[in-house]
Structures are given as C-alpha cells and as structure tokens.
Amino acid sequence: MSKRAPSRYDAIILGAGGAGLMCALTAGQRGRTILLIDHAREAGKKILISGGGRCNFTNLHTSPERFLSANPHFAKSALGRFRPEDFIALVERHHIAWHEKTLGQLFCDGSARQIVAMLRDECAKGHVELRLGCGVSELEHADGMYSVRCGDDVATAPALVIATGGPSIPKMGATGFAYDLARKFGLSVVEPRPGLVPLTLGKDEALFQSLSGISTDVIARCGNVAFREAALFTHKGLSGPAILQISSYWEQGREVGIDFLASLGPDWLVEEKRRHPRSSLRSVLAHALPARLSEALAERIGLGGELANCPDRTLGEAQRRLSDWRFRPNGTEGFAKAEVTVGGISTDELSSQTMQAKNVNRLFAIGEAVDVTGWLGGYNFQWAWASGWAAAQAL
Ligand SMILES: Cc1cc2nc3c(=O)[nH]c(=O)nc-3n(C[C@H](O)[C@H](O)[C@H](O)COP(=O)(O)OP(=O)(O)OC[C@H]3O[C@@H](n4cnc5c(N)ncnc54)[C@H](O)[C@@H]3O)c2cc1C
C-alpha cells in the first residue's frame, strides 16, 4: 500500500450510482464521514440515460412481488422502510417536476440530470467526499479496517459498502467488480444473467423476423408469469416492454407464449364468423392487429377462404393458437443490451434489515449488485434507493 498517510472515514462506498449516492447522502447526513468512489468520471451515469433521459425514478405500485430474487422475502424490509413516497418527497423538495406516465411509473418532466444533481446536492449537504475517475487498485481488510487504494491515495474505514452494480451495459463502465469483491470476502454469488433484455430467435422462427418494426399489445407468458404490454418485433427477435419483462424470468431452453388477442373474448373468431361470414381470417385479424402481422399469422395458421366455410371447432383451435403462440428463443441480446442483471450477491449472505454481510464484519452490499431485480418501470431505482437507505441506517 501507499507510503502516504491514509485518510480515515467512517465508511467507504464503492460505486456512485443510484444506490451508492443514496447510501452516501443518507449516512453523511446522519453525521458519518463518507468517501464515495467511482471509476467513472461522472456520478450516476445509468441514471442519466435511464427512462429515455427522463429517469423513471420510482413506481407507485412497488411491492416485493415485483422483484426477482432467490429469496422473495429479502427485499421486503428495505422496500417497506424507504418507500416511493419518500423518494417523491425528496424530488419535490428539490422542485423537480414529475409525472406518472403509465402503470405507476414516475418520470421527470425535464431531465434525468435533475435527479443526479439532486443526489449530489444532498451528498454535499452530508459532506460526502466524492472521488470520481478513481479505480480501486488494492483493497485489504485487516484488524477491523478496510483499506482501499485509488492511485497514490489510500483510504481506510471500519465499514465498506459494495455498490458497484451489475455487468449490464459494459460500455458504460459496468463491471462484475461487485462479484469479485464478494467472492474475495467469501460471499456466494447467484449466477448473474441479463434481465430486461430483448430475446433472440433462430432462423427457424422466420415468421417473427419478417415482421421487424411492428409493435402490438400482447400478453407475454413464461411459466406462470405473464405481462400485458407492447411487444416489438426486431430483426433479431422480440423486444418491447412485455418481452423485456418476461426476459427476466426466461432461461435458456424455455418456451415463451404470446397472446396476440389479449383484448378479445375467448370465442371472438366464432363470433366474427357469425357477424361477418364472408370475411377471411386475415381480414378479421386485421381489425385487431397490425396488417402485416395479421397477414403473417393467417398465413401460418393456413385457414384460407371465408370464415363461413370453417367449422367452429377449427376456428376455436385457431383462436387458441393465436392466444398462446409458442416459440423458443435461442438466447438474449446479452449484457450489452440488458437494462439489469438478474442474480448477484446472494441474499443468504446479507441481513435484509441492514444489507450487512452476516459473516464479514461491517461489509455491506446494496443495489443491483445484490440478487434482487425489479420489473421494468422504476422498480430497480426504488430498490437502489431503498437498499442504499437501509444500509446507511447501520453505518
Ligand atoms: C439503459 C438503461 C435504462 C434504465 N432505465 C431505468 C429506469 O428508467 N428506471 C429504473 O428503475 N431502472 C432503470 N434502469 C436500471 C437502473 O439503472 C439500475 O438498476 C440502477 O442504476 C442500479 O443502481 P446501482 O447503484 O446499484 O448500480 P449502477 O447504477 O450500475 O452504479 C454502479 C456504479 O459503480 C461504478 N463501478 C462499477 N465498477 C466499478 C469499479 N470497479 N470501481 C469503481 N466504480 C465502479 C459504476 O461506474 C457505476 O457508477 C436502467 C438501466 C439501463 C442500462
């Protein structure tokens, strides 16, 4: 380690994303001396690009069931103690205008920059020392003290918080550093995989690939999980909110089912036959779905001619197929395109009250680094705020 005298803090937080900033500002305002370190030159880079630049900073419908984790109960404590209304109160104190877009998703009216500026301002109020562009080259734990080396400087503290996120979008500086650190301290890691990510299809799924650019309202299902939102056909496979949501639950080899007739009753096709006996399947589908999609689906189902000539049973089967169109993705677009990482530092290793490691003194892990992953729609930031806040109460 360096020959320079180390600077001493109450806690060192690694990673100035949403979780690290919230943890730092809360602990700082509780009177703790905090050093917040990030290797990026800017704090909160993912906040800046989130929600199309407007940051979907929370969700009014936050509840533990909307998070994936090997332990579905783990997130309850933190989410219950720091709630969406707590973050909204902070946003309002900073006079940041916001609106609900859909499904409880809250966005800034202006820019995500306002959220980062707010968090930095709150950090300043808590006298947090923020060191950016600073990679950790050495980290030691001895005699109850953590020593972190950044360049020529060494900082020490009796508490260390891992807030370096997951490896999604590596080109923004995201790394698996949290897992390396966790393993260094003997904590287990639930195998990370990309979440909220487009699904890809093999060559045999030519139907979907020919529809690139089309978006339609569907119910996407995987196992017993279902999401009703838009799906978007892409040249590689499928994307759009319904698919991103389901992707977090999908694992290699599993089937996905799409209900293209989400808003129609179970006997819709038979009823259409009664109403419009001279119509074709393709033309009635075109009333419910984009034209190119209805054409492609009708062709695949292979029911030509007038509906009047199709037995009700055949139409019932066609409707069932259209309501549960099965396909097997061959993969995802990977961490390069994933909004989040599913998996991470095992919740078995941490206290759900404080986010502190059970077997390593004063080591904490928060945010996306931990095996807690939210749905699309502001849930992941709410977890970052809540877990950061919970850890700060124990610093
Ligand atoms: C394109 C995109 C859009 C998103 N939109 C939304 C949204 O609108 N709403 C929502 O709720 N969620 C959204 N998310 C997810 C959300 O951004 C993350 O879940 C959240 O940022 C996680 O916060 P975190 O602080 O745990 O990790 P991060 O925000 O990833 O922060 C980790 C920090 O650690 C730093 N770091 C990494 N490795 C090191 C290292 N070795 N040394 C030092 N520092 C390091 C990184 O530079 C980074 O600043 C989006 C994600 C993406 C990629």
XYZ file of N, CA and C in Angstrom, residues 205-355:
453
model
N -37.465 -19.395 -36.848
C -38.584 -18.507 -36.466
C -38.691 -17.364 -37.475
N -38.712 -17.741 -38.781
C -38.693 -16.719 -39.836
C -39.920 -15.812 -39.771
N -41.026 -16.323 -39.229
C -42.258 -15.525 -39.163
C -41.998 -14.201 -38.469
N -41.443 -14.289 -37.253
C -41.261 -13.084 -36.462
C -40.249 -12.143 -37.113
N -39.177 -12.741 -37.680
C -38.141 -11.874 -38.247
C -38.662 -11.055 -39.420
N -39.627 -11.615 -40.146
C -40.166 -10.882 -41.303
C -41.021 -9.689 -40.867
N -41.295 -9.596 -39.550
C -42.195 -8.553 -39.056
C -41.447 -7.402 -38.377
N -40.133 -7.359 -38.563
C -39.307 -6.363 -37.882
C -39.900 -4.949 -37.972
N -40.003 -4.299 -36.825
C -40.511 -2.925 -36.776
C -41.956 -2.831 -36.298
N -42.680 -3.966 -36.295
C -44.095 -3.935 -35.882
C -44.204 -4.035 -34.364
N -45.117 -3.250 -33.798
C -45.363 -3.305 -32.353
C -46.849 -3.570 -32.127
N -47.166 -4.398 -31.148
C -48.573 -4.697 -30.868
C -48.758 -5.052 -29.400
N -49.959 -4.820 -28.895
C -50.264 -5.118 -27.498
C -50.467 -6.631 -27.340
N -49.773 -7.244 -26.406
C -49.861 -8.706 -26.232
C -49.886 -9.045 -24.742
N -50.144 -10.312 -24.462
C -49.779 -10.853 -23.146
C -48.625 -11.813 -23.424
N -47.474 -11.561 -22.801
C -46.323 -12.475 -22.949
C -46.266 -13.341 -21.703
N -46.062 -14.660 -21.912
C -46.043 -15.583 -20.773
C -44.770 -16.414 -20.779
N -44.282 -16.701 -19.584
C -43.186 -17.672 -19.428
C -43.471 -18.388 -18.122
N -43.709 -19.704 -18.200
C -44.134 -20.426 -16.995
C -45.428 -19.821 -16.493
N -45.487 -19.493 -15.203
C -46.743 -18.940 -14.686
C -46.703 -17.415 -14.528
N -45.766 -16.774 -15.245
C -45.663 -15.315 -15.167
C -46.178 -14.720 -16.476
N -46.937 -13.642 -16.394
C -47.491 -13.031 -17.610
C -47.466 -11.510 -17.493
N -47.186 -10.836 -18.609
C -47.196 -9.375 -18.645
C -47.996 -8.907 -19.848
N -48.904 -7.984 -19.604
C -49.653 -7.403 -20.716
C -49.115 -6.016 -21.022
N -48.392 -5.924 -22.098
C -47.827 -4.654 -22.555
C -47.519 -4.811 -24.038
N -46.797 -3.860 -24.619
C -46.474 -3.952 -26.048
C -45.301 -4.898 -26.285
N -45.349 -5.592 -27.428
C -44.183 -6.364 -27.904
C -43.760 -5.750 -29.228
N -42.462 -5.768 -29.473
C -41.917 -5.181 -30.704
C -41.114 -6.254 -31.425
N -41.422 -6.462 -32.703
C -40.638 -7.413 -33.490
C -39.372 -6.704 -33.963
N -38.238 -7.379 -33.828
C -36.971 -6.773 -34.260
C -36.315 -7.704 -35.283
N -35.252 -7.234 -35.924
C -34.609 -8.122 -36.902
C -33.891 -9.287 -36.223
N -33.665 -9.164 -34.891
C -33.015 -10.288 -34.186
C -34.021 -11.165 -33.441
N -35.210 -10.630 -33.155
C -36.182 -11.416 -32.376
C -37.302 -10.541 -31.875
N -37.428 -10.439 -30.560
C -38.535 -9.682 -29.964
C -38.040 -8.779 -28.850
N -38.650 -7.594 -28.784
C -38.341 -6.663 -27.713
C -39.643 -5.986 -27.287
N -39.561 -4.767 -26.743
C -40.761 -4.090 -26.235
C -40.990 -4.479 -24.787
N -41.753 -3.650 -24.042
C -41.886 -3.856 -22.593
C -42.352 -5.255 -22.179
N -43.325 -5.840 -22.891
C -43.823 -7.163 -22.469
C -42.702 -8.204 -22.539
N -41.887 -8.088 -23.583
C -40.812 -9.074 -23.780
C -39.674 -8.813 -22.786
N -39.343 -7.531 -22.574
C -38.276 -7.222 -21.608
C -38.660 -7.772 -20.239
N -39.926 -7.548 -19.867
C -40.379 -8.055 -18.557
C -40.220 -9.575 -18.470
N -40.681 -10.263 -19.507
C -40.678 -11.737 -19.452
C -39.238 -12.271 -19.514
N -38.346 -11.484 -20.166
C -36.962 -11.952 -20.331
C -36.278 -12.197 -18.989
N -36.680 -11.426 -17.952
C -36.031 -11.596 -16.645
C -36.378 -12.956 -16.030
N -37.489 -13.525 -16.467
C -37.926 -14.829 -15.943
C -37.497 -15.978 -16.861
N -37.119 -15.629 -18.113
C -36.803 -16.656 -19.108
C -35.401 -17.229 -18.864
N -35.300 -18.542 -19.052
C -33.974 -19.171 -19.011
C -33.810 -20.028 -20.252
N -32.561 -20.216 -20.662
C -32.253 -20.968 -21.890
C -33.073 -22.258 -21.963
N -33.684 -22.487 -23.123
C -34.427 -23.730 -23.346
C -35.916 -23.593 -23.080
N -36.324 -22.545 -22.362
C -37.747 -22.424 -22.022
C -38.546 -21.803 -23.170
N -39.840 -22.144 -23.188
C -40.731 -21.586 -24.200
C -41.346 -20.290 -23.709
N -41.678 -19.422 -24.665
C -42.440 -18.200 -24.348
C -43.739 -18.287 -25.137
N -44.834 -17.871 -24.541
C -46.120 -17.847 -25.238
C -46.590 -16.411 -25.397
N -47.124 -16.104 -26.576
C -47.637 -14.745 -26.820
C -49.129 -14.831 -27.123
N -49.906 -14.024 -26.412
C -51.332 -13.920 -26.716
C -51.517 -12.673 -27.572
N -51.802 -12.906 -28.869
C -51.990 -11.772 -29.780
C -53.395 -11.190 -29.672
N -54.289 -11.933 -28.995
C -55.691 -11.498 -28.944
C -56.054 -11.078 -27.527
N -55.095 -10.395 -26.866
C -55.224 -10.097 -25.442
C -56.525 -9.382 -25.085
N -57.021 -8.535 -25.982
C -58.202 -7.740 -25.605
C -59.501 -8.349 -26.114
N -59.431 -9.553 -26.679
C -60.638 -10.136 -27.276
C -61.123 -11.334 -26.471
N -62.416 -11.579 -26.526
C -63.006 -12.684 -25.768
C -62.587 -14.038 -26.317
N -62.801 -15.118 -25.551
C -62.311 -16.438 -25.955
C -63.024 -16.998 -27.198
N -64.226 -16.502 -27.517
C -64.957 -17.017 -28.691
C -64.994 -15.993 -29.824
N -64.060 -15.092 -29.792
C -64.080 -13.967 -30.737
C -64.161 -14.419 -32.202
N -63.351 -15.416 -32.588
C -63.329 -15.813 -34.004
C -64.657 -16.423 -34.443
N -65.231 -17.241 -33.563
C -66.519 -17.857 -33.885
C -67.584 -16.757 -33.996
N -67.505 -15.784 -33.096
C -68.470 -14.670 -33.156
C -68.268 -13.844 -34.433
N -67.009 -13.668 -34.839
C -66.726 -12.943 -36.080
C -67.330 -13.667 -37.282
N -67.277 -14.998 -37.202
C -67.865 -15.786 -38.301
C -69.366 -15.497 -38.412
N -70.046 -15.393 -37.251
C -71.487 -15.105 -37.263
C -71.725 -13.691 -37.805
N -70.868 -12.764 -37.387
C -71.081 -11.357 -37.776
C -70.684 -11.097 -39.228
N -69.551 -11.715 -39.637
C -69.020 -11.420 -40.990
C -68.671 -12.738 -41.692
N -69.663 -13.543 -42.033
C -69.380 -14.886 -42.589
C -68.563 -14.846 -43.891
N -68.644 -13.739 -44.636
C -67.927 -13.697 -45.917
C -66.479 -13.235 -45.750
N -66.106 -12.851 -44.531
C -64.733 -12.364 -44.323
C -63.747 -13.523 -44.218
N -62.483 -13.209 -44.461
C -61.420 -14.212 -44.278
C -60.799 -14.019 -42.892
N -60.046 -15.020 -42.448
C -59.332 -14.906 -41.159
C -58.432 -13.673 -41.193
N -57.723 -13.523 -42.302
C -56.783 -12.404 -42.418
C -57.493 -11.054 -42.259
N -58.663 -10.914 -42.873
C -59.314 -9.601 -42.789
C -59.894 -9.343 -41.405
N -60.398 -10.379 -40.711
C -60.899 -10.082 -39.351
C -59.725 -9.823 -38.395
N -58.632 -10.551 -38.611
C -57.455 -10.300 -37.755
C -56.948 -8.864 -37.946
N -57.068 -8.379 -39.188
C -56.554 -7.035 -39.490
C -57.323 -5.952 -38.735
N -58.534 -6.273 -38.248
C -59.256 -5.290 -37.425
C -58.646 -5.206 -36.024
N -57.991 -6.298 -35.613
C -57.468 -6.354 -34.244
C -55.964 -6.126 -34.171
N -55.259 -6.411 -35.266
C -53.784 -6.405 -35.233
C -53.230 -5.604 -36.407
N -51.950 -5.204 -36.342
C -51.347 -4.537 -37.496
C -51.453 -5.433 -38.747
N -51.651 -4.799 -39.915
C -51.942 -5.550 -41.143
C -50.887 -6.613 -41.469
N -49.603 -6.235 -41.393
C -48.553 -7.213 -41.767
C -48.546 -8.391 -40.821
N -48.834 -8.124 -39.548
C -48.845 -9.203 -38.561
C -50.034 -10.140 -38.820
N -51.211 -9.564 -39.097
C -52.369 -10.425 -39.317
C -52.164 -11.269 -40.565
N -51.542 -10.685 -41.571
C -51.265 -11.434 -42.807
C -50.351 -12.624 -42.509
N -49.278 -12.342 -41.760
C -48.304 -13.398 -41.470
C -48.917 -14.493 -40.589
N -49.708 -14.087 -39.598
C -50.305 -15.096 -38.704
C -51.340 -15.936 -39.464
N -52.155 -15.274 -40.291
C -53.191 -16.006 -41.045
C -52.527 -17.013 -41.984
N -51.422 -16.582 -42.582
C -50.701 -17.482 -43.493
C -50.183 -18.701 -42.744
N -49.619 -18.472 -41.544
C -49.097 -19.586 -40.746
C -50.204 -20.540 -40.314
N -51.354 -19.975 -39.952
C -52.458 -20.822 -39.494
C -53.048 -21.592 -40.666
N -52.967 -20.988 -41.858
C -53.333 -21.713 -43.076
C -54.823 -21.892 -43.281
N -55.628 -21.015 -42.706
C -57.077 -21.110 -42.936
C -57.438 -20.136 -44.053
N -57.592 -20.636 -45.268
C -57.945 -19.740 -46.377
C -59.459 -19.636 -46.508
N -59.902 -18.798 -47.389
C -61.329 -18.714 -47.734
C -62.170 -18.006 -46.691
N -63.486 -18.120 -46.872
C -64.406 -17.395 -45.997
C -64.576 -18.108 -44.659
N -64.793 -17.320 -43.637
C -64.985 -17.908 -42.296
C -66.188 -18.832 -42.285
N -67.215 -18.499 -43.095
C -68.447 -19.305 -43.142
C -68.138 -20.768 -43.454
N -67.036 -20.996 -44.181
C -66.689 -22.378 -44.569
C -65.806 -23.081 -43.548
N -65.480 -22.394 -42.449
C -64.621 -23.018 -41.423
C -65.489 -23.511 -40.266
N -65.371 -24.773 -39.892
C -66.123 -25.252 -38.725
C -65.738 -24.462 -37.473
N -66.709 -24.314 -36.566
C -66.438 -23.580 -35.314
C -65.237 -24.177 -34.580
N -65.151 -25.521 -34.614
C -64.062 -26.185 -33.890
C -62.694 -25.732 -34.436
N -62.603 -25.630 -35.757
C -61.340 -25.194 -36.387
C -61.030 -23.751 -35.998
N -62.085 -22.927 -35.972
C -61.869 -21.523 -35.581
C -61.459 -21.439 -34.112
N -62.038 -22.298 -33.286
C -61.670 -22.337 -31.858
C -60.201 -22.696 -31.700
N -59.763 -23.678 -32.513
C -58.336 -24.075 -32.437
C -57.432 -22.933 -32.898
N -57.859 -22.247 -33.971
C -57.067 -21.112 -34.478
C -56.970 -20.036 -33.393
N -58.092 -19.793 -32.724
C -58.075 -18.758 -31.679
C -57.145 -19.165 -30.537
N -57.181 -20.457 -30.177
C -56.289 -20.904 -29.087
C -54.829 -20.719 -29.475
N -54.538 -21.006 -30.755
C -53.142 -20.860 -31.193
C -52.713 -19.388 -31.173
N -53.628 -18.528 -31.628
C -53.302 -17.091 -31.643
C -53.203 -16.514 -30.232
N -53.830 -17.194 -29.275
C -53.816 -16.703 -27.886
C -52.658 -17.282 -27.090
N -51.945 -18.212 -27.693
C -50.801 -18.806 -26.987
C -49.788 -19.267 -28.041
N -49.272 -18.293 -28.751
C -48.335 -18.577 -29.855
C -46.981 -18.907 -29.237
N -46.612 -20.189 -29.320
C -45.399 -20.637 -28.622
C -44.165 -20.513 -29.495
N -43.085 -20.089 -28.884
C -41.790 -20.133 -29.560
C -40.697 -20.285 -28.507
N -39.551 -20.729 -28.996
C -38.434 -20.975 -28.081
C -37.289 -20.040 -28.472
N -37.090 -18.953 -27.710
C -35.964 -18.071 -28.046
C -34.654 -18.859 -28.015
N -33.681 -18.445 -28.845
C -32.400 -19.159 -28.762
C -31.409 -18.422 -27.861
N -31.830 -17.260 -27.339
C -30.954 -16.521 -26.417
C -31.499 -15.128 -26.171
N -30.617 -14.268 -25.667
C -30.983 -12.869 -25.445
C -29.912 -12.011 -26.119
N -30.143 -10.712 -26.149
C -29.109 -9.837 -26.719
C -27.974 -9.575 -25.723
N -28.026 -10.230 -24.561
C -26.879 -10.252 -23.650
C -26.709 -8.995 -22.805
N -25.646 -9.005 -22.001
C -25.391 -7.884 -21.086
C -25.224 -6.556 -21.843
N -24.799 -6.635 -23.113
C -24.598 -5.398 -23.880
C -25.897 -4.610 -24.004
N -27.046 -5.312 -23.979
C -28.335 -4.635 -24.176
C -29.265 -4.780 -22.971
N -28.790 -5.411 -21.899
C -29.671 -5.693 -20.754
C -29.774 -4.466 -19.849
N -30.998 -4.099 -19.468
C -31.147 -2.956 -18.544
C -30.723 -3.320 -17.134
N -30.795 -4.587 -16.806
C -30.396 -5.009 -15.461
C -29.726 -6.377 -15.496
N -29.196 -6.756 -14.340
C -28.631 -8.090 -14.171
C -29.501 -8.832 -13.176
N -29.939 -10.015 -13.569
C -30.666 -10.884 -12.641
C -29.607 -11.740 -11.936
N -29.775 -11.974 -10.639
C -28.743 -12.683 -9.877
C -27.816 -11.658 -9.227
N -26.730 -12.131 -8.654
C -25.801 -11.236 -7.971
C -25.465 -11.775 -6.592
N -24.954 -10.903 -5.738
C -24.509 -11.331 -4.402
C -25.693 -11.971 -3.674
N -25.476 -13.178 -3.194
C -26.583 -13.960 -2.632
C -27.179 -13.286 -1.395
N -28.502 -13.231 -1.379
C -29.191 -12.627 -0.229
C -28.997 -13.480 1.032
N -28.617 -14.751 0.857
C -28.353 -15.608 2.032
C -27.223 -15.034 2.883
N -26.359 -14.251 2.212
C -25.154 -13.754 2.882
C -25.406 -12.464 3.641
N -26.581 -11.844 3.414
C -26.799 -10.475 3.905
C -27.972 -10.395 4.866
N -27.900 -9.409 5.764
C -29.062 -9.093 6.602
C -30.025 -8.267 5.762
N -31.301 -8.636 5.737
C -32.264 -7.873 4.938
C -32.571 -6.531 5.598
N -32.265 -6.376 6.890
C -32.512 -5.111 7.593
C -31.453 -4.073 7.252
N -30.196 -4.527 7.220
C -29.082 -3.573 7.108
C -28.250 -3.759 5.842
N -28.471 -4.851 5.111
C -27.684 -5.182 3.921
C -26.224 -5.524 4.284
